[in-house]
C-alpha positions as MATLAB code, in Angstrom:
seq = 'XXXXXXXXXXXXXXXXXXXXXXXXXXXXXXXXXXXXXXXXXXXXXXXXXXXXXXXXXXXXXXXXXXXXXXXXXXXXXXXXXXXXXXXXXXXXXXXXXXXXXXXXXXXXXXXXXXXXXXXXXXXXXXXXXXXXXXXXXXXXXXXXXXXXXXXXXXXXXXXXXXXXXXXXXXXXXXXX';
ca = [
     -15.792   69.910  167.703;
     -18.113   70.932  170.268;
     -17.417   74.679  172.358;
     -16.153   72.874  175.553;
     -13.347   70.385  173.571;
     -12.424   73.626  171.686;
     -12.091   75.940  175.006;
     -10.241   72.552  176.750;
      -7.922   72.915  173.359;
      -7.352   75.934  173.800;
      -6.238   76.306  177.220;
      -4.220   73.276  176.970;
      -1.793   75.166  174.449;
      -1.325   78.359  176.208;
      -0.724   76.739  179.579;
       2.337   74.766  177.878;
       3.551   77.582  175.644;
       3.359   79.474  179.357;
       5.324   76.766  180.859;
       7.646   76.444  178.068;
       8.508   80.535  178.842;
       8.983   79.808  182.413;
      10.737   76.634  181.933;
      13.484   78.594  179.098;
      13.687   81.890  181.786;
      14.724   79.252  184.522;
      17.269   77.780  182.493;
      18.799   80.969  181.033;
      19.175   82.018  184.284;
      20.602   78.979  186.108;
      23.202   78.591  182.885;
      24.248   82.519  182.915;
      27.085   81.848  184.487;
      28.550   79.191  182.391;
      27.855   81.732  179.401;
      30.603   84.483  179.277;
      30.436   87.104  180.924;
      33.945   88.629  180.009;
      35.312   91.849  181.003;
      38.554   94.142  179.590;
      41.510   93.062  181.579;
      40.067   89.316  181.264;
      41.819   86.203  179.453;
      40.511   85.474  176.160;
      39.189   81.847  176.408;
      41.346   79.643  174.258;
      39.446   78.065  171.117;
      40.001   76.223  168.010;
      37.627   76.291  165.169;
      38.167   75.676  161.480;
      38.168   77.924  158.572;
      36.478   77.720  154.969;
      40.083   76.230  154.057;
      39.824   73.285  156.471;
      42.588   75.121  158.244;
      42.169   74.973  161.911;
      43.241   77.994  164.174;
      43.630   78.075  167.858;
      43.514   81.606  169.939;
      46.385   80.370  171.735;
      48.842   80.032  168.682;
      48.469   83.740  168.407;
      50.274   84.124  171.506;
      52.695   87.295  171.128;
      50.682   89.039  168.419;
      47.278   91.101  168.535;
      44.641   89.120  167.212;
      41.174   91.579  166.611;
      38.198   88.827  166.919;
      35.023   89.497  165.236;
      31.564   87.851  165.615;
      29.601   88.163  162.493;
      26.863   86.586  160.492;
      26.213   87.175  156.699;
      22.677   88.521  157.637;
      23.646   91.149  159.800;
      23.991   94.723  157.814;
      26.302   96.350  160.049;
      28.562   93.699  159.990;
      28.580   94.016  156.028;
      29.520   97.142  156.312;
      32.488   96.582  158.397;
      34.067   93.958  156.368;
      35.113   95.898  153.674;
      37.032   97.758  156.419;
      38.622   94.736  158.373;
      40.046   93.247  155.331;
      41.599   96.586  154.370;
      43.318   96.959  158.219;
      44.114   93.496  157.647;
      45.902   93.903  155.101;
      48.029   97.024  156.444;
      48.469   95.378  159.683;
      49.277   91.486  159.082;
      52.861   92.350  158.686;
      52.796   94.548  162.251;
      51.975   90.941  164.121;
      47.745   91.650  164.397;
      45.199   89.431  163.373;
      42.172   89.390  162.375;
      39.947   86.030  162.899;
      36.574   86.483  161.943;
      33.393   83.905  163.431;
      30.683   82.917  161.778;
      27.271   82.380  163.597;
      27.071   78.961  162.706;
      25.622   79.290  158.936;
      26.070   77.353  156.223;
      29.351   76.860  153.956;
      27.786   78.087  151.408;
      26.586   81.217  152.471;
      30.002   82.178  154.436;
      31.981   81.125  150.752;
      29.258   83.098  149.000;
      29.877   86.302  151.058;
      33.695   85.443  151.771;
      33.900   85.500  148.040;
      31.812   88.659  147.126;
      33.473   90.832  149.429;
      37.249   89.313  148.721;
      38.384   88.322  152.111;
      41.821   87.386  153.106;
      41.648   86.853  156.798;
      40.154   83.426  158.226;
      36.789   83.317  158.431;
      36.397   80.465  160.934;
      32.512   78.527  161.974;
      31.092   78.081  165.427;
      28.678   75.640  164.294;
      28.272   74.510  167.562;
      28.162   77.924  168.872;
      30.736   76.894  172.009;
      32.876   79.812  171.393;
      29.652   82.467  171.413;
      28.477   81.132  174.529;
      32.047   81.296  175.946;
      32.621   85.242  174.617;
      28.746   85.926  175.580;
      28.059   87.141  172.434;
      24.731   88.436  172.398;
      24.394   91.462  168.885;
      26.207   91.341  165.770;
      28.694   92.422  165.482;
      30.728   91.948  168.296;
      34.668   92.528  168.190;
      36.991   91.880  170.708;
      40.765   92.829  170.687;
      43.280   90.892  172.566;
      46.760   92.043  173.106;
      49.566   89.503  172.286;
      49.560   88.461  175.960;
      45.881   87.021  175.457;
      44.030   89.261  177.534;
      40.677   91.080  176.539;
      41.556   94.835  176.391;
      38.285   96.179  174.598;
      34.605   94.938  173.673;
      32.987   96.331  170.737;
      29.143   95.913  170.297;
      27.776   97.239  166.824;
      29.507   98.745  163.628;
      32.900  100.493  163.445;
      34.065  102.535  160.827;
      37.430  102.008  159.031;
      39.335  104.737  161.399;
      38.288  103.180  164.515;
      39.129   99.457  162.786;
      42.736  101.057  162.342;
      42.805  103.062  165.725;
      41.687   99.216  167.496;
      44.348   96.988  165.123;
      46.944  100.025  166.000;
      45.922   99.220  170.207;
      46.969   95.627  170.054;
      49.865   95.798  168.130;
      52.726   93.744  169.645;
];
């Protein structure tokens, strides 16, 4: 291949992976506002996913109870850490009418069984494979926790790790 078809080659790649950027910026910015964007004081947006169990659960049916909703992926560290944690509140707080519905990223059954099983949970651990419910929350970093009193609205966001006290301080906030 001669200098000029190599330079023509060339060129021709980084004006479309240029295009390509300006094409994706355009759209991300065009669809922000069908992404969420939600706020405390908001209305958690109604879902229904289905856990490892083939169980489906619905926001909605949690009407009247806390439900603490956490955004995770079996990747992330911090939200390794945190597990251990939830499932312990969980526990202690299932019986007060609060909830705990964890969402996976959208990985694969095996990993979420794989890490459901190796750290013991007891909660649902529900899939967004189709990632409708992230894009509805906003979720941008893992972890990302959101508790909803029992009357459905949003009354805190939580970006990043907790630690077990403020787990029990949050479940304690939305009890009914």
């Amino acid at each position: 291949m001669n200098k000029k078809k190599r330079r023509l080659l060339i060129r021709t790649i980084i004006l479309i992976v240029l295009a390509s950027a300006v094409i994706y910026t355009l759209y991300a910015n065009f669809t922000k506002g069908e992404r969420g964007t939600l706020e405390k004081g908001d209305q958690a947006p109604d879902f229904v996913l289905t856990d490892m169990n083939g169980d489906t659960h619905r926001l909605s049916d949690y009407k009247g109870e806390g439900v603490f909703l956490n955004f995770w992926g079996t990747w992330c560290k911090p939200c390794e850490k945190e597990m251990p944690y939830m499932e312990n509140q969980s526990q202690k707080f299932k019986d007060q009418g609060v909830n705990v519905i964890a969402v996976n990223v959208g990985e694969s059954d095996f990993q979420i069984n794989k890490f459901i099983e190796e750290h013991q949970l007891t909660f649902p651990v529900v899939v967004d494979k189709e990632k409708d419910v992230q894009n509805a929350y906003g979720i941008k970093p893992l972890p990302t926790t959101f508790l909803i009193n029992p009357e459905g609205e949003i009354t805190k966001i939580i970006t990043g790790s907790m630690s077990e006290k403020d787990i029990e301080q949050f479940m304690e906030s939305i009890k009914p």
